[in-house]
Coordinates of C-alpha atoms in Angstrom, one line a residue:
Chain A
M1 CA -12.8 59.7 -11.5
S2 CA -9.4 60.7 -13.6
I3 CA -8.9 60.3 -17.0
K4 CA -6.0 58.5 -16.7
H5 CA -8.7 55.4 -15.6
E6 CA -10.9 56.4 -18.5
Q7 CA -8.3 55.3 -20.6
S8 CA -7.2 52.4 -19.3
I9 CA -10.9 50.9 -20.3
E10 CA -9.9 50.7 -23.8
N11 CA -7.0 48.2 -22.8
N12 CA -7.7 44.7 -22.5
D13 CA -5.2 43.5 -21.7
D14 CA -5.6 44.2 -18.1
I15 CA -4.6 41.7 -15.6
I16 CA -8.0 41.7 -13.6
I17 CA -11.4 42.8 -15.3
I18 CA -14.5 42.9 -13.5
K19 CA -17.4 43.6 -15.0
D20 CA -20.9 45.2 -13.3
L21 CA -20.5 42.8 -10.7
N22 CA -23.2 42.0 -8.3
K23 CA -22.8 39.8 -5.2
W24 CA -25.8 38.7 -3.0
Y25 CA -26.1 36.7 0.9
G26 CA -29.6 35.5 0.1
D27 CA -31.2 39.0 0.5
F28 CA -28.4 41.0 0.9
H29 CA -26.7 42.7 -1.8
V30 CA -23.1 42.5 -0.5
L31 CA -21.9 43.8 -4.1
K32 CA -23.2 46.4 -6.6
D33 CA -22.3 47.1 -9.6
I34 CA -18.7 46.8 -9.3
N35 CA -16.4 47.6 -12.5
L36 CA -12.6 47.3 -11.6
R37 CA -9.7 47.0 -13.9
V38 CA -5.8 46.4 -12.7
K39 CA -3.3 46.5 -14.5
K40 CA -0.2 44.0 -14.3
G41 CA 2.2 45.7 -11.7
E42 CA -0.6 47.4 -10.0
R43 CA -0.6 48.2 -7.0
I44 CA -4.2 48.2 -5.6
V45 CA -4.4 49.3 -1.6
I46 CA -8.7 48.8 -0.7
C47 CA -10.3 50.4 2.4
G48 CA -13.4 50.6 3.8
P49 CA -15.3 50.1 6.6
S50 CA -16.4 46.6 8.1
G51 CA -18.9 45.0 6.0
S52 CA -18.5 47.4 2.5
G53 CA -17.7 44.3 0.8
K54 CA -13.9 45.0 0.3
S55 CA -12.5 41.6 1.8
T56 CA -15.6 40.3 -0.8
I57 CA -14.4 41.5 -3.7
T58 CA -10.9 40.2 -3.3
R59 CA -12.2 36.9 -2.4
C60 CA -14.3 36.9 -5.7
I61 CA -11.3 37.4 -7.6
N62 CA -10.2 33.3 -6.5
R63 CA -13.5 32.3 -6.1
L64 CA -13.6 31.8 -2.5
E65 CA -16.7 33.6 -2.8
E66 CA -19.0 33.0 -5.7
F67 CA -20.9 36.4 -7.2
Q68 CA -24.4 36.3 -9.4
R69 CA -24.0 38.5 -11.8
G70 CA -21.8 39.9 -13.6
S71 CA -18.3 39.0 -15.5
L72 CA -14.5 38.9 -13.9
T73 CA -11.6 37.8 -16.1
V74 CA -8.4 37.5 -14.3
N75 CA -4.9 37.2 -16.7
G76 CA -6.8 36.9 -20.0
V77 CA -9.3 33.4 -18.3
E78 CA -13.2 34.5 -17.7
M79 CA -15.0 32.8 -14.2
I80 CA -17.3 30.4 -15.3
E81 CA -19.0 27.6 -13.3
D82 CA -16.6 24.7 -13.6
V83 CA -14.0 23.3 -11.5
K84 CA -10.7 23.2 -14.1
N85 CA -11.6 26.7 -14.8
I86 CA -11.5 27.7 -10.7
E87 CA -8.5 25.7 -9.9
A88 CA -6.7 27.3 -13.2
I89 CA -7.4 30.8 -12.0
R90 CA -6.6 29.8 -8.7
R91 CA -2.9 28.8 -9.7
E92 CA -2.6 32.4 -11.2
V93 CA -3.6 33.9 -8.0
G94 CA -1.9 34.0 -4.2
M95 CA -3.8 34.9 -1.3
V96 CA -2.5 36.3 2.2
F97 CA -5.5 35.9 4.9
Q98 CA -6.0 37.4 8.1
H99 CA -5.7 34.2 10.4
F100 CA -2.8 33.2 7.7
N101 CA -4.5 30.0 7.4
L102 CA -0.8 27.7 7.3
F103 CA -1.8 24.3 7.9
P104 CA -0.7 23.2 11.2
H105 CA 0.1 19.7 11.3
L106 CA 2.5 20.3 8.5
T107 CA 6.2 21.8 9.1
I108 CA 7.1 25.7 8.0
L109 CA 8.6 23.9 4.7
E110 CA 6.1 21.6 3.9
N111 CA 3.4 23.9 3.7
L112 CA 5.5 25.6 1.4
T113 CA 6.1 22.6 -0.8
L114 CA 2.9 21.0 -1.0
G115 CA 1.1 23.7 -3.6
P116 CA 4.4 23.5 -5.6
I117 CA 4.6 19.6 -4.9
W118 CA 1.0 18.6 -5.9
V119 CA -0.6 21.1 -7.7
Q120 CA 2.7 22.3 -10.1
K121 CA 3.9 18.4 -9.9
K122 CA 7.1 19.4 -9.5
P123 CA 9.6 17.2 -8.2
K124 CA 10.4 17.5 -4.2
K125 CA 14.0 18.5 -4.4
E126 CA 12.8 21.3 -6.5
A127 CA 10.2 22.5 -4.6
E128 CA 12.0 22.4 -1.9
A129 CA 14.7 24.7 -3.4
I130 CA 12.3 26.8 -4.9
A131 CA 10.6 26.9 -0.3
M132 CA 13.9 27.7 1.0
K133 CA 14.7 30.5 -1.9
Y134 CA 11.3 32.2 -0.6
L135 CA 11.5 31.7 3.6
E136 CA 14.7 33.6 3.1
R137 CA 13.5 36.1 1.0
V138 CA 10.9 36.3 4.0
K139 CA 13.8 36.5 6.4
I140 CA 13.0 33.2 8.3
P141 CA 14.8 30.2 6.5
D142 CA 16.2 29.1 9.7
Q143 CA 12.8 28.3 11.0
A144 CA 11.8 25.6 8.3
Q145 CA 11.1 22.4 10.5
K146 CA 9.2 24.2 13.1
F147 CA 5.9 23.8 12.8
P148 CA 3.6 26.8 12.4
G149 CA 2.0 26.6 15.9
Q150 CA 5.9 27.1 16.8
L151 CA 6.2 30.9 15.7
S152 CA 5.1 34.1 16.3
G153 CA 1.7 35.9 14.3
G154 CA 4.2 37.8 12.0
Q155 CA 6.4 34.9 11.7
Q156 CA 3.5 32.9 10.2
Q157 CA 2.3 35.3 8.1
R158 CA 5.8 35.6 6.4
V159 CA 5.5 31.8 5.3
A160 CA 2.1 32.4 4.4
I161 CA 3.3 34.9 1.9
A162 CA 6.2 33.3 0.8
R163 CA 4.0 29.8 0.8
S164 CA 1.6 31.8 -2.2
L165 CA 4.9 33.3 -3.6
C166 CA 6.0 29.4 -4.2
M167 CA 3.1 29.2 -6.5
N168 CA 4.5 31.7 -8.8
P169 CA 1.8 34.1 -8.9
E170 CA 0.9 36.6 -11.6
I171 CA -1.0 38.6 -8.9
M172 CA -1.0 38.5 -4.9
L173 CA -4.6 39.1 -2.7
F174 CA -3.8 40.1 0.6
D175 CA -6.9 40.0 3.0
E176 CA -6.1 42.5 5.8
P177 CA -2.8 40.5 5.9
T178 CA -1.9 42.2 9.5
S179 CA -4.8 43.0 11.1
A180 CA -4.4 40.0 13.5
L181 CA -1.0 41.0 14.5
D182 CA 0.5 42.8 17.9
P183 CA 1.7 46.3 17.2
E184 CA 5.6 45.4 16.9
M185 CA 4.8 42.8 14.1
I186 CA 2.7 44.5 11.5
K187 CA 6.5 46.4 10.7
E188 CA 8.2 42.7 9.4
V189 CA 5.4 42.2 7.8
L190 CA 4.8 45.5 6.2
D191 CA 8.6 45.6 5.3
V192 CA 7.8 42.0 3.0
M193 CA 4.8 43.5 0.8
V194 CA 7.0 46.6 0.5
E195 CA 9.7 44.5 -1.0
L196 CA 7.6 42.9 -3.2
A197 CA 5.2 45.4 -4.2
D198 CA 8.8 46.8 -5.4
E199 CA 9.7 44.0 -7.8
G200 CA 6.3 45.1 -9.1
M201 CA 4.2 41.9 -8.1
T202 CA 0.4 43.0 -8.9
M203 CA -1.0 43.8 -5.3
L204 CA -4.1 43.5 -4.4
C205 CA -4.6 44.4 -0.7
V206 CA -7.5 45.1 2.0
T207 CA -5.5 47.0 5.1
H208 CA -6.0 49.7 7.0
E209 CA -2.2 50.3 7.1
M210 CA -2.6 54.0 5.5
G211 CA 1.5 54.6 5.9
F212 CA 1.6 50.9 3.8
A213 CA -0.7 52.9 0.7
K214 CA 0.6 56.4 1.1
K215 CA 4.1 54.3 0.1
V216 CA 3.4 51.4 -2.1
A217 CA 0.0 52.3 -3.6
D218 CA -0.3 53.7 -7.2
R219 CA -4.5 53.6 -6.6
V220 CA -6.4 53.5 -3.4
I221 CA -9.9 52.4 -3.5
F222 CA -12.8 53.3 -1.1
M223 CA -15.8 51.1 -1.0
D224 CA -18.6 51.3 1.1
A225 CA -22.2 49.6 1.9
G226 CA -21.1 47.5 -1.8
E227 CA -19.9 49.8 -4.0
I228 CA -17.0 51.8 -5.2
V229 CA -17.4 54.8 -3.3
E230 CA -13.9 57.2 -4.7
Q231 CA -10.7 56.3 -6.5
N232 CA -7.5 57.6 -6.8
T233 CA -4.1 58.0 -6.0
P234 CA -3.6 58.1 -2.2
E235 CA -2.1 61.9 -2.7
E236 CA -5.4 62.8 -3.6
I237 CA -7.5 60.2 -1.2
F238 CA -5.8 61.6 1.4
N239 CA -5.9 64.7 1.2
N240 CA -8.4 65.5 -1.5
P241 CA -11.4 63.2 -0.9
Q242 CA -14.5 63.9 -2.8
T243 CA -17.1 62.6 -0.7
D244 CA -18.0 63.5 2.6
R245 CA -18.7 59.7 3.2
L246 CA -14.4 59.2 2.6
Q247 CA -13.9 62.5 4.7
L248 CA -15.4 60.9 7.5
F249 CA -13.6 57.6 7.1
L250 CA -10.5 59.1 7.3
S251 CA -11.0 61.2 10.5
Q252 CA -12.1 58.1 12.1
I253 CA -9.4 56.5 11.4
L254 CA -6.6 58.9 11.0
D255 CA -7.5 60.9 14.5
H256 CA -6.3 58.7 16.5
Chain B
M1 CA 18.4 56.6 28.1
K2 CA 17.7 54.2 30.9
E3 CA 18.3 50.6 30.4
F4 CA 15.7 48.0 30.9
T5 CA 16.9 45.0 32.3
P6 CA 13.8 42.1 33.6
L7 CA 14.8 41.0 37.4
P8 CA 16.2 37.5 37.5
D9 CA 13.9 34.5 38.4
K10 CA 13.6 33.3 41.6
P11 CA 13.2 29.5 43.0
A12 CA 9.4 28.5 44.9
P13 CA 9.6 29.1 48.3
N14 CA 9.1 25.7 50.4
D15 CA 5.9 25.9 51.5
V16 CA 4.1 25.2 47.5
V17 CA 6.3 22.3 46.5
G18 CA 7.6 19.3 48.8
I19 CA 5.5 16.3 49.8
I20 CA 4.2 17.7 53.3
P21 CA 2.8 20.6 51.3
W22 CA 0.8 18.7 49.1
L23 CA -0.1 16.2 51.7
R24 CA -2.0 19.1 53.3
E25 CA -3.1 21.2 50.5
N26 CA -5.0 17.6 48.6
L27 CA -5.7 15.2 51.3
F28 CA -6.0 17.4 54.5
P29 CA -7.0 21.0 54.1
T30 CA -9.9 21.4 56.0
P31 CA -11.1 19.1 59.0
L32 CA -14.1 17.7 57.2
N33 CA -11.8 16.7 54.1
S34 CA -9.4 14.8 56.7
L35 CA -11.9 13.0 58.3
V36 CA -13.4 12.0 54.7
T37 CA -9.1 10.9 53.8
L38 CA -9.5 9.1 57.0
A39 CA -13.2 7.2 55.7
I40 CA -11.4 6.1 52.4
I41 CA -8.8 5.0 53.9
A42 CA -10.5 2.7 56.6
F43 CA -12.5 1.7 53.4
F44 CA -10.1 0.6 51.5
A45 CA -8.0 -1.4 54.5
T46 CA -11.1 -3.4 55.2
L47 CA -11.2 -4.4 52.1
I48 CA -8.2 -4.8 50.3
P49 CA -6.7 -8.1 52.9
P50 CA -9.8 -10.5 52.3
L51 CA -9.4 -9.1 48.2
F52 CA -6.1 -10.2 47.3
D53 CA -6.5 -13.0 50.4
W54 CA -8.9 -14.1 48.2
L55 CA -7.1 -13.2 44.6
F56 CA -3.5 -14.8 45.4
F57 CA -2.4 -15.7 49.2
S58 CA -5.2 -18.9 49.5
A59 CA -5.6 -18.8 46.0
N60 CA -5.4 -22.4 44.3
W61 CA -3.1 -22.7 41.5
S62 CA -2.2 -25.9 40.9
G63 CA -4.0 -29.1 39.5
T64 CA -6.0 -30.3 36.4
T65 CA -9.8 -30.8 37.9
Q66 CA -11.3 -29.0 40.0
D67 CA -10.9 -31.4 42.9
A68 CA -7.6 -29.5 42.8
C69 CA -9.5 -26.7 43.8
T70 CA -9.1 -27.7 47.5
N71 CA -8.9 -24.4 49.3
K72 CA -12.7 -22.8 49.4
D73 CA -11.8 -19.4 50.7
G74 CA -9.4 -18.8 48.1
A75 CA -10.1 -18.0 43.7
C76 CA -9.8 -21.6 41.7
W77 CA -7.3 -20.4 38.9
V78 CA -7.3 -24.2 38.1
F79 CA -10.0 -23.6 35.9
V80 CA -8.5 -21.0 33.9
I81 CA -5.6 -22.6 33.6
A82 CA -7.2 -25.6 32.4
W83 CA -9.7 -23.9 29.8
S84 CA -7.1 -21.0 28.6
K85 CA -6.6 -22.8 25.7
Q86 CA -9.7 -22.8 25.3
F87 CA -10.5 -19.3 26.0
F88 CA -7.4 -17.7 23.6
Y89 CA -7.4 -20.1 20.3
G90 CA -11.4 -21.7 20.7
S91 CA -11.4 -25.1 19.5
Y92 CA -8.6 -24.7 16.8
P93 CA -6.7 -28.0 16.5
V94 CA -3.9 -27.7 18.6
E95 CA -1.5 -28.9 16.3
E96 CA -2.0 -25.3 13.9
I97 CA -2.4 -23.2 17.0
W98 CA 1.2 -21.7 15.9
R99 CA -0.7 -19.8 12.9
I100 CA -2.5 -17.9 15.7
N101 CA 0.4 -17.1 17.8
T102 CA 2.4 -15.8 14.6
C103 CA -0.4 -13.4 13.5
L104 CA -0.2 -12.5 17.5
L105 CA 3.6 -11.6 17.6
A106 CA 3.4 -10.0 14.2
L107 CA 1.4 -7.4 15.4
I108 CA 3.0 -7.2 18.6
A109 CA 6.3 -6.3 16.2
I110 CA 4.4 -4.3 14.1
I111 CA 3.0 -2.1 17.1
I112 CA 6.6 -1.9 18.3
A113 CA 8.3 -1.1 14.8
S114 CA 5.5 2.0 14.1
F115 CA 7.0 3.8 17.2
K116 CA 10.8 3.1 16.8
L117 CA 11.0 3.3 12.8
H118 CA 11.8 6.4 11.4
K119 CA 9.1 8.2 10.0
D120 CA 9.5 7.3 6.4
L121 CA 10.1 4.0 7.1
R122 CA 7.1 3.6 9.1
N123 CA 4.4 5.8 6.9
K124 CA 6.2 3.6 4.0
I125 CA 6.4 0.0 5.7
A126 CA 4.9 -0.9 9.2
I127 CA 1.6 1.4 8.6
P128 CA 0.3 -0.4 5.2
L129 CA 1.8 -4.0 6.8
F130 CA -0.5 -2.4 9.8
L131 CA -3.5 -2.2 7.5
L132 CA -2.7 -6.3 5.8
L133 CA -2.0 -8.1 8.8
P134 CA -6.0 -8.8 10.1
F135 CA -6.4 -9.7 6.7
L136 CA -3.0 -12.1 6.1
S137 CA -4.2 -13.0 9.0
I138 CA -7.5 -14.8 8.2
I139 CA -5.6 -16.0 4.7
L140 CA -3.3 -17.6 7.1
L141 CA -5.7 -18.7 9.7
D142 CA -7.4 -20.6 7.4
G143 CA -5.0 -21.8 5.7
S144 CA -6.8 -23.0 2.4
L145 CA -4.9 -20.8 -0.2
I146 CA -1.5 -21.2 0.8
G147 CA -1.3 -25.1 1.2
L148 CA -1.0 -24.9 5.2
E149 CA -4.5 -27.3 6.2
Y150 CA -7.3 -25.9 6.2
V151 CA -9.3 -24.9 9.1
A152 CA -12.8 -23.6 8.6
T153 CA -14.3 -21.3 10.7
D154 CA -16.2 -23.7 13.0
Y155 CA -13.7 -24.0 14.1
W156 CA -12.3 -20.0 15.0
G157 CA -13.0 -19.0 18.5
G158 CA -12.0 -17.5 21.2
F159 CA -10.3 -14.7 22.3
T160 CA -8.3 -14.6 18.9
L161 CA -12.1 -14.3 17.6
N162 CA -12.9 -11.0 19.8
V163 CA -9.3 -9.4 18.1
M164 CA -9.8 -10.7 14.8
L165 CA -13.2 -9.7 14.0
A166 CA -12.3 -6.0 15.8
A167 CA -9.5 -5.2 13.6
A168 CA -10.7 -6.2 10.7
S169 CA -14.0 -4.5 11.3
I170 CA -11.9 -1.1 12.1
I171 CA -9.9 -0.8 8.9
V172 CA -12.3 -1.8 6.5
A173 CA -14.8 0.9 8.7
F174 CA -12.2 3.6 8.9
P175 CA -12.1 5.1 5.6
L176 CA -15.7 3.3 4.6
S177 CA -16.5 5.9 7.7
F178 CA -14.4 9.2 6.3
L179 CA -16.7 8.5 3.0
W180 CA -19.6 8.6 4.4
A181 CA -19.0 11.3 6.6
L182 CA -17.7 13.1 3.3
G183 CA -20.8 12.6 2.3
R184 CA -23.3 13.5 4.8
R185 CA -21.1 17.2 4.3
S186 CA -21.6 16.7 0.2
D187 CA -23.6 19.4 -2.0
M188 CA -24.7 17.0 -3.5
P189 CA -28.5 15.9 -2.8
F190 CA -28.3 11.9 -3.6
I191 CA -25.1 11.6 -2.1
R192 CA -26.2 13.9 1.0
S193 CA -29.7 11.7 1.3
V194 CA -27.8 8.3 0.7
S195 CA -25.1 8.8 3.5
V196 CA -27.7 10.5 5.7
I197 CA -29.6 6.9 5.3
L198 CA -27.0 4.6 5.8
I199 CA -25.3 6.5 8.9
E200 CA -28.5 6.8 10.7
F201 CA -29.8 2.7 10.1
F202 CA -27.0 1.9 11.3
R203 CA -25.8 4.4 14.6
G204 CA -29.9 3.9 15.5
V205 CA -30.7 0.1 15.0
P206 CA -29.0 -1.8 18.5
V207 CA -25.8 -3.9 17.5
L208 CA -27.7 -7.3 18.6
A209 CA -30.9 -6.1 16.7
L210 CA -28.4 -6.4 13.0
F211 CA -26.3 -9.0 14.7
F212 CA -29.5 -11.2 14.5
M213 CA -30.6 -9.3 10.6
G214 CA -26.4 -10.6 10.2
S215 CA -27.3 -14.2 11.0
V216 CA -31.2 -14.5 9.4
M217 CA -32.2 -11.5 7.1
L218 CA -28.7 -11.1 5.3
P219 CA -28.7 -14.6 3.9
L220 CA -32.2 -14.1 2.3
F221 CA -30.3 -10.9 0.1
F222 CA -27.9 -13.5 -1.5
P223 CA -28.3 -15.3 -4.3
E224 CA -30.2 -19.5 -4.1
G225 CA -27.3 -22.0 -3.4
T226 CA -24.7 -19.6 -2.1
N227 CA -23.5 -20.3 1.6
V228 CA -22.1 -17.4 3.0
D229 CA -20.0 -17.7 5.8
K230 CA -21.2 -16.6 9.0
L231 CA -18.1 -15.2 10.5
L232 CA -18.4 -13.6 7.0
R233 CA -21.7 -12.2 7.3
V234 CA -20.7 -10.8 10.9
W235 CA -17.9 -8.9 9.8
I236 CA -19.8 -7.1 8.0
V237 CA -22.7 -6.4 10.1
L238 CA -19.7 -5.1 12.9
T239 CA -17.9 -3.7 10.0
L240 CA -21.3 -1.6 9.3
F241 CA -22.2 -0.6 12.7
M242 CA -18.7 0.5 13.7
S243 CA -19.1 2.7 10.4
G244 CA -22.4 4.3 11.1
Y245 CA -20.7 5.5 14.8
M246 CA -17.0 6.2 12.9
A247 CA -18.6 8.8 10.1
E248 CA -20.3 11.0 13.1
V249 CA -16.4 11.2 14.9
F250 CA -15.3 12.0 11.9
R251 CA -18.2 14.9 11.1
G252 CA -17.6 16.2 14.6
G253 CA -14.0 16.4 13.5
F254 CA -14.6 17.6 10.2
Q255 CA -16.8 21.2 11.7
A256 CA -14.3 21.6 14.1
V257 CA -11.5 21.9 11.3
P258 CA -11.9 26.2 10.6
N259 CA -13.2 27.3 7.3
G260 CA -9.3 29.3 6.3
Q261 CA -7.6 25.5 6.3
Y262 CA -10.6 25.5 3.3
E263 CA -9.6 28.0 2.1
A264 CA -6.1 28.4 2.2
A265 CA -5.8 24.6 0.7
D266 CA -8.5 26.1 -2.0
S267 CA -6.3 29.4 -3.0
L268 CA -3.3 27.4 -3.6
G269 CA -5.3 25.5 -6.4
L270 CA -5.6 22.2 -4.5
G271 CA -8.0 19.7 -6.2
F272 CA -10.8 18.5 -4.1
W273 CA -8.9 14.9 -3.2
Q274 CA -5.8 16.6 -2.5
K275 CA -7.4 18.9 -0.1
T276 CA -9.3 16.4 1.6
L277 CA -6.6 14.3 1.9
L278 CA -4.0 16.3 2.2
I279 CA -5.3 19.2 4.2
I280 CA -8.8 18.2 5.7
L281 CA -8.2 14.9 6.8
P282 CA -4.9 14.7 8.8
Q283 CA -6.1 17.3 10.8
V284 CA -9.8 15.7 11.1
I285 CA -8.1 12.6 13.0
K286 CA -5.9 14.7 15.1
I287 CA -9.2 16.9 16.2
S288 CA -11.3 13.3 16.8
M289 CA -8.4 10.5 18.5
P290 CA -10.3 10.4 21.5
N291 CA -13.7 9.9 20.0
I292 CA -11.9 7.3 17.6
L293 CA -10.8 5.9 20.2
A294 CA -14.1 5.3 22.5
T295 CA -15.2 4.1 19.3
F296 CA -12.9 0.7 18.8
V297 CA -12.9 0.1 22.4
M298 CA -16.9 0.1 22.3
L299 CA -16.4 -2.3 19.6
F300 CA -14.2 -4.5 20.8
K301 CA -16.3 -4.9 23.6
N302 CA -19.8 -5.5 22.1
T303 CA -17.6 -7.9 19.9
T304 CA -18.5 -10.5 23.0
F305 CA -22.3 -10.0 21.9
L306 CA -21.7 -12.6 19.1
L307 CA -22.4 -15.3 22.2
I308 CA -25.7 -14.5 21.2
I309 CA -26.3 -15.5 18.1
G310 CA -23.5 -18.6 19.2
I311 CA -20.4 -17.5 17.9
F312 CA -17.4 -19.4 20.4
E313 CA -15.9 -16.0 20.5
M314 CA -14.1 -15.8 24.2
L315 CA -17.7 -14.6 26.5
S316 CA -19.3 -17.8 25.2
T317 CA -16.3 -20.2 26.1
T318 CA -16.6 -19.4 29.4
Q319 CA -20.1 -19.7 29.6
T320 CA -19.5 -23.3 27.8
A321 CA -16.9 -23.8 30.4
L322 CA -19.4 -23.2 32.8
T323 CA -21.3 -25.5 31.9
N324 CA -19.3 -28.5 31.1
S325 CA -20.6 -31.3 33.7
N326 CA -16.7 -31.9 35.1
W327 CA -16.5 -28.3 36.1
L328 CA -19.7 -27.0 37.8
G329 CA -18.0 -26.1 40.9
G330 CA -19.7 -22.8 40.4
H331 CA -16.5 -21.1 38.5
S332 CA -18.0 -18.7 36.9
T333 CA -16.6 -15.3 39.5
E334 CA -13.3 -16.5 38.3
G335 CA -14.3 -16.5 34.7
Y336 CA -15.9 -13.7 34.3
L337 CA -13.3 -11.5 36.2
F338 CA -10.5 -13.1 34.2
V339 CA -12.3 -12.0 30.9
A340 CA -12.7 -9.0 32.5
V341 CA -9.3 -8.8 32.9
V342 CA -8.3 -9.7 29.9
F343 CA -10.5 -6.8 27.9
W344 CA -9.2 -4.3 30.6
I345 CA -5.8 -5.2 29.9
C346 CA -6.3 -5.1 25.9
C347 CA -8.3 -1.6 25.8
F348 CA -6.4 -0.3 28.4
S349 CA -3.5 -1.1 25.9
M350 CA -5.0 0.6 22.9
S351 CA -5.4 4.0 25.2
M352 CA -2.0 4.2 25.8
I353 CA -1.4 3.7 22.0
S354 CA -3.7 6.2 21.6
S355 CA -2.8 8.8 23.5
S356 CA 0.8 8.2 22.6
I357 CA -0.3 8.8 19.3
E358 CA -2.4 11.9 20.0
R359 CA 1.3 13.0 21.7
K360 CA 2.6 12.9 18.2
L361 CA -0.1 14.5 16.4
D362 CA 0.3 17.5 18.6
T363 CA 1.7 19.6 17.0
S364 CA 1.0 23.3 18.5
H365 CA 3.5 23.5 21.3
R366 CA 6.3 21.4 19.9
N367 CA 9.5 23.7 21.5

């Protein structure tokens, strides 16, 4: 691990601080002694084989998954077993899912205004203005009155990103955002994500899009069997893997 | 580079569309199928003319007593016509029947309004009115609260009673069963076991047994000296019975909502009740609509069981009419057929309304 990273441990202003985090599903130890610090504005890509715990660690950050040992602090708020506390953290963290998870019974506009109206208690007019602003940013303002079922996968995922952004989050989590998309639609979603990264959003992204990682990531984390095996800049990770496990992984995904 | 242009669409060939190909395809594809088709046509040809003759052409329509039914080869609709007031209104005072008609007209008006009105108006006016209507109707029929002549529930009866009891129990059972279904999914052991016990009790005990319990056992639980109205007790029993069934319908709906919906709602920071009412409930209702309707229809038809405990709903009124000494000419076919047709019309309308709601709720492929 680089010296640069050692220094950041001293810095308590980090937006995400994960210490000795352990998680079990029953007897199965899915996350083992995870230590991770994320600086404000940092873009992190997490990769690894399936079952390595990369999604699980992401989902721990907004408490979609609970953990049994260790501590997790998001934007200065420590995650404890308390509904108010969890909801406070969730308001800081936006999440984009593999299967979009838009609300099928609501129009695109209603999907976007739901959070601002009910969680942030904004007036409907203001929420709609915010929603339209973000729909324009993801380049589909003309779809506002449609239902999610009428949109293509790529459009749905862009709506999902806009839905998270409407809550004005400090951190965006992406859990394999392009894995369920047709090849022709991956680019339109990645473009939106690159734009977001350029604006300085703190991002944690589980993905296998290595081109995306090379382009925007400050740090790539490689996980296997519930632990962080290697983390480094994308150049180091791709050109100079330190472990045979990462070397094997890279050869598997880059060979075709 | 070569430019790609898609081929133009061609019209479908003549031998796959139109009535003749349809007949050949569906009714006469093979010799055996043709034979079956002809046999079915022959069966209906022998059955339908005499049936229609009995029902309509030879039937006796006019008169006031059973002596008017002179043609013995036809149905005696005089019986049904003479008793129709009792069938629909029971023994409700004749000069007060306008109250029942008002309620009925209000119901029809609200149903039409909820289909015609704009979405916002519908949600703000028509639906709350619809939910309140059974209770407003009870106040109007009772009369004592609003300065009209008091009509005791002993005089309520006929088809009015079937409709009112079913509607009033459905409307209370709907939220109650949703809470039970939620409780059954709860992580809290106490709430979960209470819900499971309630659901399984009211689903597992026959409705007739519940009615007897309601009319015989329930009074034992009320403080001494209080006289709880018989209809009120029946209404409570129907509501609880309905809730037991509906809770399981809702549980099925809950299971069909993908986990991602809960996660997306959670990640937006919605609270439990916001998540449940704004995200989950609408999807559960949409998924469960056919089963909700099936339960409604079942409950509506079950109101005829009330004749067993001596409540004068439509079927027991019919039986009373059939045993009336002036009408002992054996009109049971006409009487029961009439009851069946009235119930069928109502259930079929409910079915039409529900499928139209299903179409309205279907947002998956609306282009």
